[in-house]
Amino acid sequence: MTWYKSPLKPLFTYGILATIAVVMLFPLLWLLSTALKSSTENILQSPPQLIPVQPTLQNFIQVWQALPFGQYLFNSILVAFLTVGLNLLFCSLAAYPLARMSFTGRNFIFLAIVSTIMIPFQIVMIPLYILVGQLGLRDSYLGMIFPSLASAFGIFLLRQAFLGVPKELEEAARLDGSSELGLWWHIMLPAIRPALITLAIFVFIGAWSDFLWPLIVIQNENLYTLPLGVAKLAGTFSLDWRLVAAGSIISIAPVLILFLFLQRYIVPTDTGSGVKG
């Protein structure tokens, strides 16, 4: 019996995948274990003990009471969802003509946009900060959102998705008298829903975990997002790792929940199923 027909092959494959999953999840499990350990337990013992001897939620309670984590959570949610919404809007509006319209310089414009992916954020950070200051957006939600209103990656991803929509759908909509905006809204966007959801997840994670730009543009502590709150938490308690771990768990929990709810939508869809040959 050859190996590829052996009944042991699925067991071997699942064993490898399970091992990789455990390795990838170990830091998260260790973080959760540290957040649940009481002050009497040694969090730096070797080998590490993942299961707390006396699990407690006191670390989460202390973190929530010591700093305005509720305000930080609200700020992060507001900034992340506004960033996602505006990014999807502007990226889809930019990607649609690059994919479905013919005009002079289209390929050059697309190449110029995609080439900006190679430019590190640190290079444009100072000009962005000056521009935000001139626009009067420092210490504001819009100031945190401004650099992420659109992205070259998002335009590239949605352009490729628009290219995959059958022309028959577009032609049928035009015969029905649809305008360009109506075609974009009613036909194209529903057809590329998986790409939109994929981009939304990437943008949400980036906006939620962004630390450098909010640190630069925000001075008012009432506008702090969760990453800034966790950084402040480390200094407040002189680097008590139990409390820092608890704050980190609070910070990453919404991202995990969002991914669990949206992962089933990140699948290819047959946009041509409505086209009859």
PDB file of C-alpha atoms in Angstrom:
ATOM      1  CA  MET A   1       0.000   0.000   0.000  1.00  0.00           C
ATOM      2  CA  THR A   2       1.472   3.335  -1.062  1.00  0.00           C
ATOM      3  CA  TRP A   3       1.793   6.190   1.426  1.00  0.00           C
ATOM      4  CA  TYR A   4      -0.649   8.548  -0.268  1.00  0.00           C
ATOM      5  CA  LYS A   5      -3.373   5.844  -0.033  1.00  0.00           C
ATOM      6  CA  SER A   6      -2.559   4.854   3.533  1.00  0.00           C
ATOM      7  CA  PRO A   7      -5.269   5.445   6.177  1.00  0.00           C
ATOM      8  CA  LEU A   8      -2.528   6.851   8.423  1.00  0.00           C
ATOM      9  CA  LYS A   9      -1.952   9.835   6.134  1.00  0.00           C
ATOM     10  CA  PRO A  10      -4.911  11.887   7.502  1.00  0.00           C
ATOM     11  CA  LEU A  11      -3.765  11.190  11.065  1.00  0.00           C
ATOM     12  CA  PHE A  12      -0.250  12.321  10.216  1.00  0.00           C
ATOM     13  CA  THR A  13      -1.574  15.462   8.503  1.00  0.00           C
ATOM     14  CA  TYR A  14      -3.863  16.376  11.399  1.00  0.00           C
ATOM     15  CA  GLY A  15      -1.041  15.693  13.844  1.00  0.00           C
ATOM     16  CA  ILE A  16       1.241  18.149  12.032  1.00  0.00           C
ATOM     17  CA  LEU A  17      -1.529  20.774  11.876  1.00  0.00           C
ATOM     18  CA  ALA A  18      -2.355  20.310  15.561  1.00  0.00           C
ATOM     19  CA  THR A  19       1.309  20.715  16.508  1.00  0.00           C
ATOM     20  CA  ILE A  20       1.571  23.932  14.482  1.00  0.00           C
ATOM     21  CA  ALA A  21      -1.665  25.214  16.079  1.00  0.00           C
ATOM     22  CA  VAL A  22      -0.358  24.542  19.593  1.00  0.00           C
ATOM     23  CA  VAL A  23       2.924  26.329  18.824  1.00  0.00           C
ATOM     24  CA  MET A  24       1.055  29.334  17.393  1.00  0.00           C
ATOM     25  CA  LEU A  25      -1.422  29.486  20.287  1.00  0.00           C
ATOM     26  CA  PHE A  26       1.123  29.013  23.071  1.00  0.00           C
ATOM     27  CA  PRO A  27       1.929  32.753  23.514  1.00  0.00           C
ATOM     28  CA  LEU A  28      -1.781  33.566  23.721  1.00  0.00           C
ATOM     29  CA  LEU A  29      -2.401  30.762  26.213  1.00  0.00           C
ATOM     30  CA  TRP A  30       0.565  31.911  28.303  1.00  0.00           C
ATOM     31  CA  LEU A  31      -0.776  35.478  28.253  1.00  0.00           C
ATOM     32  CA  LEU A  32      -4.197  34.302  29.424  1.00  0.00           C
ATOM     33  CA  SER A  33      -2.623  32.098  32.076  1.00  0.00           C
ATOM     34  CA  THR A  34      -0.564  35.025  33.404  1.00  0.00           C
ATOM     35  CA  ALA A  35      -3.646  37.257  33.534  1.00  0.00           C
ATOM     36  CA  LEU A  36      -5.516  34.663  35.609  1.00  0.00           C
ATOM     37  CA  LYS A  37      -2.735  33.955  38.129  1.00  0.00           C
ATOM     38  CA  SER A  38      -2.902  35.364  41.631  1.00  0.00           C
ATOM     39  CA  SER A  39      -0.128  37.418  43.213  1.00  0.00           C
ATOM     40  CA  THR A  40       1.127  34.396  45.155  1.00  0.00           C
ATOM     41  CA  GLU A  41       2.011  32.406  42.027  1.00  0.00           C
ATOM     42  CA  ASN A  42       5.350  32.601  40.251  1.00  0.00           C
ATOM     43  CA  ILE A  43       4.687  33.663  36.653  1.00  0.00           C
ATOM     44  CA  LEU A  44       8.351  33.251  35.609  1.00  0.00           C
ATOM     45  CA  GLN A  45       8.880  29.684  36.727  1.00  0.00           C
ATOM     46  CA  SER A  46      10.526  27.210  34.369  1.00  0.00           C
ATOM     47  CA  PRO A  47       9.016  25.213  32.816  1.00  0.00           C
ATOM     48  CA  PRO A  48       5.980  27.506  32.657  1.00  0.00           C
ATOM     49  CA  GLN A  49       2.742  26.339  34.227  1.00  0.00           C
ATOM     50  CA  LEU A  50      -0.159  27.207  31.958  1.00  0.00           C
ATOM     51  CA  ILE A  51      -2.936  26.187  34.341  1.00  0.00           C
ATOM     52  CA  PRO A  52      -3.138  28.637  37.282  1.00  0.00           C
ATOM     53  CA  VAL A  53      -3.187  27.017  40.718  1.00  0.00           C
ATOM     54  CA  GLN A  54      -5.538  29.690  42.077  1.00  0.00           C
ATOM     55  CA  PRO A  55      -7.222  31.331  39.071  1.00  0.00           C
ATOM     56  CA  THR A  56      -8.652  34.780  39.746  1.00  0.00           C
ATOM     57  CA  LEU A  57     -10.286  37.639  37.865  1.00  0.00           C
ATOM     58  CA  GLN A  58      -8.912  40.213  40.293  1.00  0.00           C
ATOM     59  CA  ASN A  59      -6.272  41.334  37.789  1.00  0.00           C
ATOM     60  CA  PHE A  60      -8.961  42.274  35.244  1.00  0.00           C
ATOM     61  CA  ILE A  61     -10.982  44.087  37.919  1.00  0.00           C
ATOM     62  CA  GLN A  62      -7.934  46.010  39.142  1.00  0.00           C
ATOM     63  CA  VAL A  63      -6.966  47.043  35.625  1.00  0.00           C
ATOM     64  CA  TRP A  64     -10.499  48.206  34.809  1.00  0.00           C
ATOM     65  CA  GLN A  65     -10.715  50.250  38.013  1.00  0.00           C
ATOM     66  CA  ALA A  66      -7.218  51.747  37.908  1.00  0.00           C
ATOM     67  CA  LEU A  67      -7.483  53.261  34.434  1.00  0.00           C
ATOM     68  CA  PRO A  68     -10.452  54.385  32.301  1.00  0.00           C
ATOM     69  CA  PHE A  69     -10.316  51.247  30.173  1.00  0.00           C
ATOM     70  CA  GLY A  70     -13.973  51.704  29.274  1.00  0.00           C
ATOM     71  CA  GLN A  71     -13.101  55.018  27.588  1.00  0.00           C
ATOM     72  CA  TYR A  72     -10.068  53.470  25.901  1.00  0.00           C
ATOM     73  CA  LEU A  73     -12.265  50.647  24.609  1.00  0.00           C
ATOM     74  CA  PHE A  74     -14.831  53.102  23.249  1.00  0.00           C
ATOM     75  CA  ASN A  75     -12.099  55.120  21.525  1.00  0.00           C
ATOM     76  CA  SER A  76     -10.628  52.008  19.921  1.00  0.00           C
ATOM     77  CA  ILE A  77     -14.028  50.779  18.717  1.00  0.00           C
ATOM     78  CA  LEU A  78     -14.935  54.177  17.264  1.00  0.00           C
ATOM     79  CA  VAL A  79     -11.589  54.672  15.524  1.00  0.00           C
ATOM     80  CA  ALA A  80     -11.468  51.100  14.189  1.00  0.00           C
ATOM     81  CA  PHE A  81     -15.002  51.087  12.767  1.00  0.00           C
ATOM     82  CA  LEU A  82     -14.687  54.553  11.236  1.00  0.00           C
ATOM     83  CA  THR A  83     -11.358  53.538   9.698  1.00  0.00           C
ATOM     84  CA  VAL A  84     -12.861  50.353   8.256  1.00  0.00           C
ATOM     85  CA  GLY A  85     -15.912  52.116   6.838  1.00  0.00           C
ATOM     86  CA  LEU A  86     -14.012  54.999   5.247  1.00  0.00           C
ATOM     87  CA  ASN A  87     -11.251  52.711   3.957  1.00  0.00           C
ATOM     88  CA  LEU A  88     -13.738  50.390   2.242  1.00  0.00           C
ATOM     89  CA  LEU A  89     -15.550  53.382   0.746  1.00  0.00           C
ATOM     90  CA  PHE A  90     -12.519  55.160  -0.686  1.00  0.00           C
ATOM     91  CA  CYS A  91     -10.653  52.015  -1.745  1.00  0.00           C
ATOM     92  CA  SER A  92     -13.675  50.639  -3.593  1.00  0.00           C
ATOM     93  CA  LEU A  93     -14.308  53.995  -5.280  1.00  0.00           C
ATOM     94  CA  ALA A  94     -10.676  54.099  -6.425  1.00  0.00           C
ATOM     95  CA  ALA A  95     -10.486  50.440  -7.445  1.00  0.00           C
ATOM     96  CA  TYR A  96     -13.686  50.376  -9.508  1.00  0.00           C
ATOM     97  CA  PRO A  97     -12.571  52.708 -12.340  1.00  0.00           C
ATOM     98  CA  LEU A  98      -9.104  51.128 -12.348  1.00  0.00           C
ATOM     99  CA  ALA A  99     -10.708  47.741 -12.979  1.00  0.00           C
ATOM    100  CA  ARG A 100     -13.813  48.414 -15.083  1.00  0.00           C
ATOM    101  CA  MET A 101     -13.249  51.697 -16.940  1.00  0.00           C
ATOM    102  CA  SER A 102     -10.941  52.469 -19.846  1.00  0.00           C
ATOM    103  CA  PHE A 103      -9.074  55.781 -19.778  1.00  0.00           C
ATOM    104  CA  THR A 104      -5.635  57.071 -20.637  1.00  0.00           C
ATOM    105  CA  GLY A 105      -2.984  56.349 -18.021  1.00  0.00           C
ATOM    106  CA  ARG A 106      -5.034  53.778 -16.112  1.00  0.00           C
ATOM    107  CA  ASN A 107      -2.226  51.229 -15.861  1.00  0.00           C
ATOM    108  CA  PHE A 108       0.326  53.897 -14.936  1.00  0.00           C
ATOM    109  CA  ILE A 109      -1.903  55.237 -12.161  1.00  0.00           C
ATOM    110  CA  PHE A 110      -2.438  51.725 -10.818  1.00  0.00           C
ATOM    111  CA  LEU A 111       1.301  51.003 -10.932  1.00  0.00           C
ATOM    112  CA  ALA A 112       2.046  54.276  -9.119  1.00  0.00           C
ATOM    113  CA  ILE A 113      -0.480  53.448  -6.388  1.00  0.00           C
ATOM    114  CA  VAL A 114       0.808  49.908  -5.877  1.00  0.00           C
ATOM    115  CA  SER A 115       4.444  51.093  -5.796  1.00  0.00           C
ATOM    116  CA  THR A 116       3.680  53.129  -2.662  1.00  0.00           C
ATOM    117  CA  ILE A 117       3.375  49.845  -0.745  1.00  0.00           C
ATOM    118  CA  MET A 118       7.183  49.747  -0.728  1.00  0.00           C
ATOM    119  CA  ILE A 119       7.410  53.083   1.135  1.00  0.00           C
ATOM    120  CA  PRO A 120       7.737  52.543   4.918  1.00  0.00           C
ATOM    121  CA  PHE A 121       5.321  54.478   7.098  1.00  0.00           C
ATOM    122  CA  GLN A 122       8.232  56.016   9.015  1.00  0.00           C
ATOM    123  CA  ILE A 123       9.235  57.944   5.893  1.00  0.00           C
ATOM    124  CA  VAL A 124       5.853  59.642   5.456  1.00  0.00           C
ATOM    125  CA  MET A 125       5.156  59.952   9.176  1.00  0.00           C
ATOM    126  CA  ILE A 126       6.642  63.442   9.580  1.00  0.00           C
ATOM    127  CA  PRO A 127       4.934  64.946   6.493  1.00  0.00           C
ATOM    128  CA  LEU A 128       1.666  63.369   7.648  1.00  0.00           C
ATOM    129  CA  TYR A 129       2.087  64.851  11.117  1.00  0.00           C
ATOM    130  CA  ILE A 130       2.716  68.308   9.636  1.00  0.00           C
ATOM    131  CA  LEU A 131      -0.326  67.969   7.364  1.00  0.00           C
ATOM    132  CA  VAL A 132      -2.548  66.822  10.218  1.00  0.00           C
ATOM    133  CA  GLY A 133      -1.358  69.786  12.274  1.00  0.00           C
ATOM    134  CA  GLN A 134      -2.083  72.238   9.445  1.00  0.00           C
ATOM    135  CA  LEU A 135      -5.567  70.785   9.100  1.00  0.00           C
ATOM    136  CA  GLY A 136      -6.147  71.191  12.836  1.00  0.00           C
ATOM    137  CA  LEU A 137      -6.733  67.484  13.390  1.00  0.00           C
ATOM    138  CA  ARG A 138      -4.296  66.831  16.228  1.00  0.00           C
ATOM    139  CA  ASP A 139      -5.899  65.429  19.361  1.00  0.00           C
ATOM    140  CA  SER A 140      -8.949  64.229  17.444  1.00  0.00           C
ATOM    141  CA  TYR A 141     -10.481  60.995  16.239  1.00  0.00           C
ATOM    142  CA  LEU A 142     -10.193  62.120  12.629  1.00  0.00           C
ATOM    143  CA  GLY A 143      -6.492  62.786  13.152  1.00  0.00           C
ATOM    144  CA  MET A 144      -5.987  59.136  14.124  1.00  0.00           C
ATOM    145  CA  ILE A 145      -8.040  57.940  11.149  1.00  0.00           C
ATOM    146  CA  PHE A 146      -6.519  60.270   8.551  1.00  0.00           C
ATOM    147  CA  PRO A 147      -3.526  58.122   7.403  1.00  0.00           C
ATOM    148  CA  SER A 148      -5.799  55.080   6.911  1.00  0.00           C
ATOM    149  CA  LEU A 149      -8.565  56.663   4.854  1.00  0.00           C
ATOM    150  CA  ALA A 150      -7.294  54.596   1.896  1.00  0.00           C
ATOM    151  CA  SER A 151      -4.486  52.158   1.292  1.00  0.00           C
ATOM    152  CA  ALA A 152      -2.598  50.893  -1.748  1.00  0.00           C
ATOM    153  CA  PHE A 153      -3.122  47.314  -0.595  1.00  0.00           C
ATOM    154  CA  GLY A 154      -6.873  47.850  -0.325  1.00  0.00           C
ATOM    155  CA  ILE A 155      -7.079  49.384  -3.805  1.00  0.00           C
ATOM    156  CA  PHE A 156      -5.035  46.507  -5.232  1.00  0.00           C
ATOM    157  CA  LEU A 157      -7.150  43.843  -3.499  1.00  0.00           C
ATOM    158  CA  LEU A 158     -10.488  45.324  -4.543  1.00  0.00           C
ATOM    159  CA  ARG A 159      -9.309  46.007  -8.098  1.00  0.00           C
ATOM    160  CA  GLN A 160      -8.408  42.348  -8.512  1.00  0.00           C
ATOM    161  CA  ALA A 161     -11.809  41.400  -7.101  1.00  0.00           C
ATOM    162  CA  PHE A 162     -13.615  43.779  -9.483  1.00  0.00           C
ATOM    163  CA  LEU A 163     -11.736  42.239 -12.423  1.00  0.00           C
ATOM    164  CA  GLY A 164     -13.214  38.855 -11.505  1.00  0.00           C
ATOM    165  CA  VAL A 165     -16.824  40.019 -11.845  1.00  0.00           C
ATOM    166  CA  PRO A 166     -18.321  38.751 -15.145  1.00  0.00           C
ATOM    167  CA  LYS A 167     -18.913  41.445 -17.745  1.00  0.00           C
ATOM    168  CA  GLU A 168     -22.369  39.998 -18.401  1.00  0.00           C
ATOM    169  CA  LEU A 169     -23.579  41.324 -15.030  1.00  0.00           C
ATOM    170  CA  GLU A 170     -22.285  44.777 -15.867  1.00  0.00           C
ATOM    171  CA  GLU A 171     -23.830  44.744 -19.347  1.00  0.00           C
ATOM    172  CA  ALA A 172     -27.194  43.603 -17.992  1.00  0.00           C
ATOM    173  CA  ALA A 173     -27.185  46.444 -15.461  1.00  0.00           C
ATOM    174  CA  ARG A 174     -26.359  48.992 -18.149  1.00  0.00           C
ATOM    175  CA  LEU A 175     -29.198  47.709 -20.329  1.00  0.00           C
ATOM    176  CA  ASP A 176     -31.517  48.290 -17.376  1.00  0.00           C
ATOM    177  CA  GLY A 177     -30.392  51.918 -17.308  1.00  0.00           C
ATOM    178  CA  SER A 178     -28.109  51.746 -14.269  1.00  0.00           C
ATOM    179  CA  SER A 179     -25.730  54.649 -13.674  1.00  0.00           C
ATOM    180  CA  GLU A 180     -22.054  54.144 -12.855  1.00  0.00           C
ATOM    181  CA  LEU A 181     -22.640  54.728  -9.147  1.00  0.00           C
ATOM    182  CA  GLY A 182     -25.668  52.455  -9.218  1.00  0.00           C
ATOM    183  CA  LEU A 183     -23.654  49.772 -10.970  1.00  0.00           C
ATOM    184  CA  TRP A 184     -20.877  50.138  -8.408  1.00  0.00           C
ATOM    185  CA  TRP A 185     -23.275  50.024  -5.441  1.00  0.00           C
ATOM    186  CA  HIS A 186     -25.880  47.469  -6.511  1.00  0.00           C
ATOM    187  CA  ILE A 187     -23.840  45.091  -8.683  1.00  0.00           C
ATOM    188  CA  MET A 188     -20.133  45.331  -8.058  1.00  0.00           C
ATOM    189  CA  LEU A 189     -19.967  45.666  -4.272  1.00  0.00           C
ATOM    190  CA  PRO A 190     -22.283  42.695  -3.553  1.00  0.00           C
ATOM    191  CA  ALA A 191     -20.300  40.613  -6.069  1.00  0.00           C
ATOM    192  CA  ILE A 192     -17.003  41.179  -4.218  1.00  0.00           C
ATOM    193  CA  ARG A 193     -18.332  40.802  -0.670  1.00  0.00           C
ATOM    194  CA  PRO A 194     -15.634  38.247   0.364  1.00  0.00           C
ATOM    195  CA  ALA A 195     -12.886  40.669  -0.716  1.00  0.00           C
ATOM    196  CA  LEU A 196     -14.575  43.517   1.177  1.00  0.00           C
ATOM    197  CA  ILE A 197     -14.809  41.421   4.340  1.00  0.00           C
ATOM    198  CA  THR A 198     -11.195  40.309   3.990  1.00  0.00           C
ATOM    199  CA  LEU A 199     -10.036  43.906   3.614  1.00  0.00           C
ATOM    200  CA  ALA A 200     -12.264  44.968   6.531  1.00  0.00           C
ATOM    201  CA  ILE A 201     -10.602  42.423   8.811  1.00  0.00           C
ATOM    202  CA  PHE A 202      -7.102  43.526   7.819  1.00  0.00           C
ATOM    203  CA  VAL A 203      -7.958  47.210   8.259  1.00  0.00           C
ATOM    204  CA  PHE A 204      -9.704  46.587  11.572  1.00  0.00           C
ATOM    205  CA  ILE A 205      -6.723  44.680  12.983  1.00  0.00           C
ATOM    206  CA  GLY A 206      -4.329  47.383  11.794  1.00  0.00           C
ATOM    207  CA  ALA A 207      -6.414  50.226  13.232  1.00  0.00           C
ATOM    208  CA  TRP A 208      -7.118  48.379  16.476  1.00  0.00           C
ATOM    209  CA  SER A 209      -3.481  47.545  17.191  1.00  0.00           C
ATOM    210  CA  ASP A 210      -1.924  50.772  15.891  1.00  0.00           C
ATOM    211  CA  PHE A 211       0.321  52.280  18.538  1.00  0.00           C
ATOM    212  CA  LEU A 212       2.846  54.576  16.856  1.00  0.00           C
ATOM    213  CA  TRP A 213       0.541  57.027  15.057  1.00  0.00           C
ATOM    214  CA  PRO A 214      -1.928  57.585  17.940  1.00  0.00           C
ATOM    215  CA  LEU A 215       1.060  58.047  20.262  1.00  0.00           C
ATOM    216  CA  ILE A 216       2.339  60.833  18.010  1.00  0.00           C
ATOM    217  CA  VAL A 217      -0.899  62.631  17.212  1.00  0.00           C
ATOM    218  CA  ILE A 218      -2.778  62.282  20.536  1.00  0.00           C
ATOM    219  CA  GLN A 219      -1.875  64.181  23.702  1.00  0.00           C
ATOM    220  CA  ASN A 220      -5.257  64.123  25.444  1.00  0.00           C
ATOM    221  CA  GLU A 221      -5.484  60.969  27.562  1.00  0.00           C
ATOM    222  CA  ASN A 222      -9.263  60.905  27.145  1.00  0.00           C
ATOM    223  CA  LEU A 223      -8.663  60.028  23.477  1.00  0.00           C
ATOM    224  CA  TYR A 224      -6.231  57.189  24.177  1.00  0.00           C
ATOM    225  CA  THR A 225      -6.891  53.901  22.421  1.00  0.00           C
ATOM    226  CA  LEU A 226      -6.320  50.506  24.039  1.00  0.00           C
ATOM    227  CA  PRO A 227      -2.686  50.084  22.865  1.00  0.00           C
ATOM    228  CA  LEU A 228      -1.822  53.429  24.476  1.00  0.00           C
ATOM    229  CA  GLY A 229      -3.781  52.422  27.567  1.00  0.00           C
ATOM    230  CA  VAL A 230      -1.873  49.143  27.872  1.00  0.00           C
ATOM    231  CA  ALA A 231       1.432  51.030  27.517  1.00  0.00           C
ATOM    232  CA  LYS A 232       0.356  53.427  30.257  1.00  0.00           C
ATOM    233  CA  LEU A 233      -0.748  50.438  32.324  1.00  0.00           C
ATOM    234  CA  ALA A 234       2.798  49.031  32.266  1.00  0.00           C
ATOM    235  CA  GLY A 235       4.165  52.227  33.822  1.00  0.00           C
ATOM    236  CA  THR A 236       1.343  52.678  36.314  1.00  0.00           C
ATOM    237  CA  PHE A 237       1.997  49.374  38.076  1.00  0.00           C
ATOM    238  CA  SER A 238       5.793  49.323  37.631  1.00  0.00           C
ATOM    239  CA  LEU A 239       5.528  46.502  35.085  1.00  0.00           C
ATOM    240  CA  ASP A 240       3.362  44.053  36.994  1.00  0.00           C
ATOM    241  CA  TRP A 241       3.081  41.427  34.275  1.00  0.00           C
ATOM    242  CA  ARG A 242      -0.175  40.019  35.628  1.00  0.00           C
ATOM    243  CA  LEU A 243      -1.938  43.347  35.164  1.00  0.00           C
ATOM    244  CA  VAL A 244      -0.245  44.022  31.827  1.00  0.00           C
ATOM    245  CA  ALA A 245      -1.380  40.584  30.638  1.00  0.00           C
ATOM    246  CA  ALA A 246      -4.932  41.294  31.801  1.00  0.00           C
ATOM    247  CA  GLY A 247      -4.951  44.594  29.914  1.00  0.00           C
ATOM    248  CA  SER A 248      -3.566  42.876  26.824  1.00  0.00           C
ATOM    249  CA  ILE A 249      -6.310  40.243  26.940  1.00  0.00           C
ATOM    250  CA  ILE A 250      -8.931  43.006  27.120  1.00  0.00           C
ATOM    251  CA  SER A 251      -7.254  44.649  24.134  1.00  0.00           C
ATOM    252  CA  ILE A 252      -7.101  41.612  21.837  1.00  0.00           C
ATOM    253  CA  ALA A 253     -10.418  39.979  22.773  1.00  0.00           C
ATOM    254  CA  PRO A 254     -12.547  42.100  20.367  1.00  0.00           C
ATOM    255  CA  VAL A 255     -10.253  41.215  17.446  1.00  0.00           C
ATOM    256  CA  LEU A 256     -10.582  37.495  18.175  1.00  0.00           C
ATOM    257  CA  ILE A 257     -14.359  37.778  18.508  1.00  0.00           C
ATOM    258  CA  LEU A 258     -14.610  39.714  15.221  1.00  0.00           C
ATOM    259  CA  PHE A 259     -12.536  37.135  13.385  1.00  0.00           C
ATOM    260  CA  LEU A 260     -14.578  34.229  14.750  1.00  0.00           C
ATOM    261  CA  PHE A 261     -17.791  35.859  13.516  1.00  0.00           C
ATOM    262  CA  LEU A 262     -16.472  36.857  10.074  1.00  0.00           C
ATOM    263  CA  GLN A 263     -14.195  33.972   9.134  1.00  0.00           C
ATOM    264  CA  ARG A 264     -17.038  32.040   7.500  1.00  0.00           C
ATOM    265  CA  TYR A 265     -17.512  34.885   5.030  1.00  0.00           C
ATOM    266  CA  ILE A 266     -13.896  34.765   3.833  1.00  0.00           C
ATOM    267  CA  VAL A 267     -14.621  32.201   1.129  1.00  0.00           C
ATOM    268  CA  PRO A 268     -14.727  32.519  -2.668  1.00  0.00           C
ATOM    269  CA  THR A 269     -18.166  33.116  -4.134  1.00  0.00           C
ATOM    270  CA  ASP A 270     -19.309  32.224  -7.615  1.00  0.00           C
ATOM    271  CA  THR A 271     -20.180  35.649  -8.978  1.00  0.00           C
ATOM    272  CA  GLY A 272     -20.938  34.120 -12.318  1.00  0.00           C
ATOM    273  CA  SER A 273     -23.692  31.889 -10.989  1.00  0.00           C
ATOM    274  CA  GLY A 274     -26.314  34.404 -12.066  1.00  0.00           C
ATOM    275  CA  VAL A 275     -25.106  34.345 -15.671  1.00  0.00           C
ATOM    276  CA  LYS A 276     -26.781  31.752 -17.844  1.00  0.00           C
ATOM    277  CA  GLY A 277     -24.976  30.589 -20.947  1.00  0.00           C
TER     278      GLY A 277
END
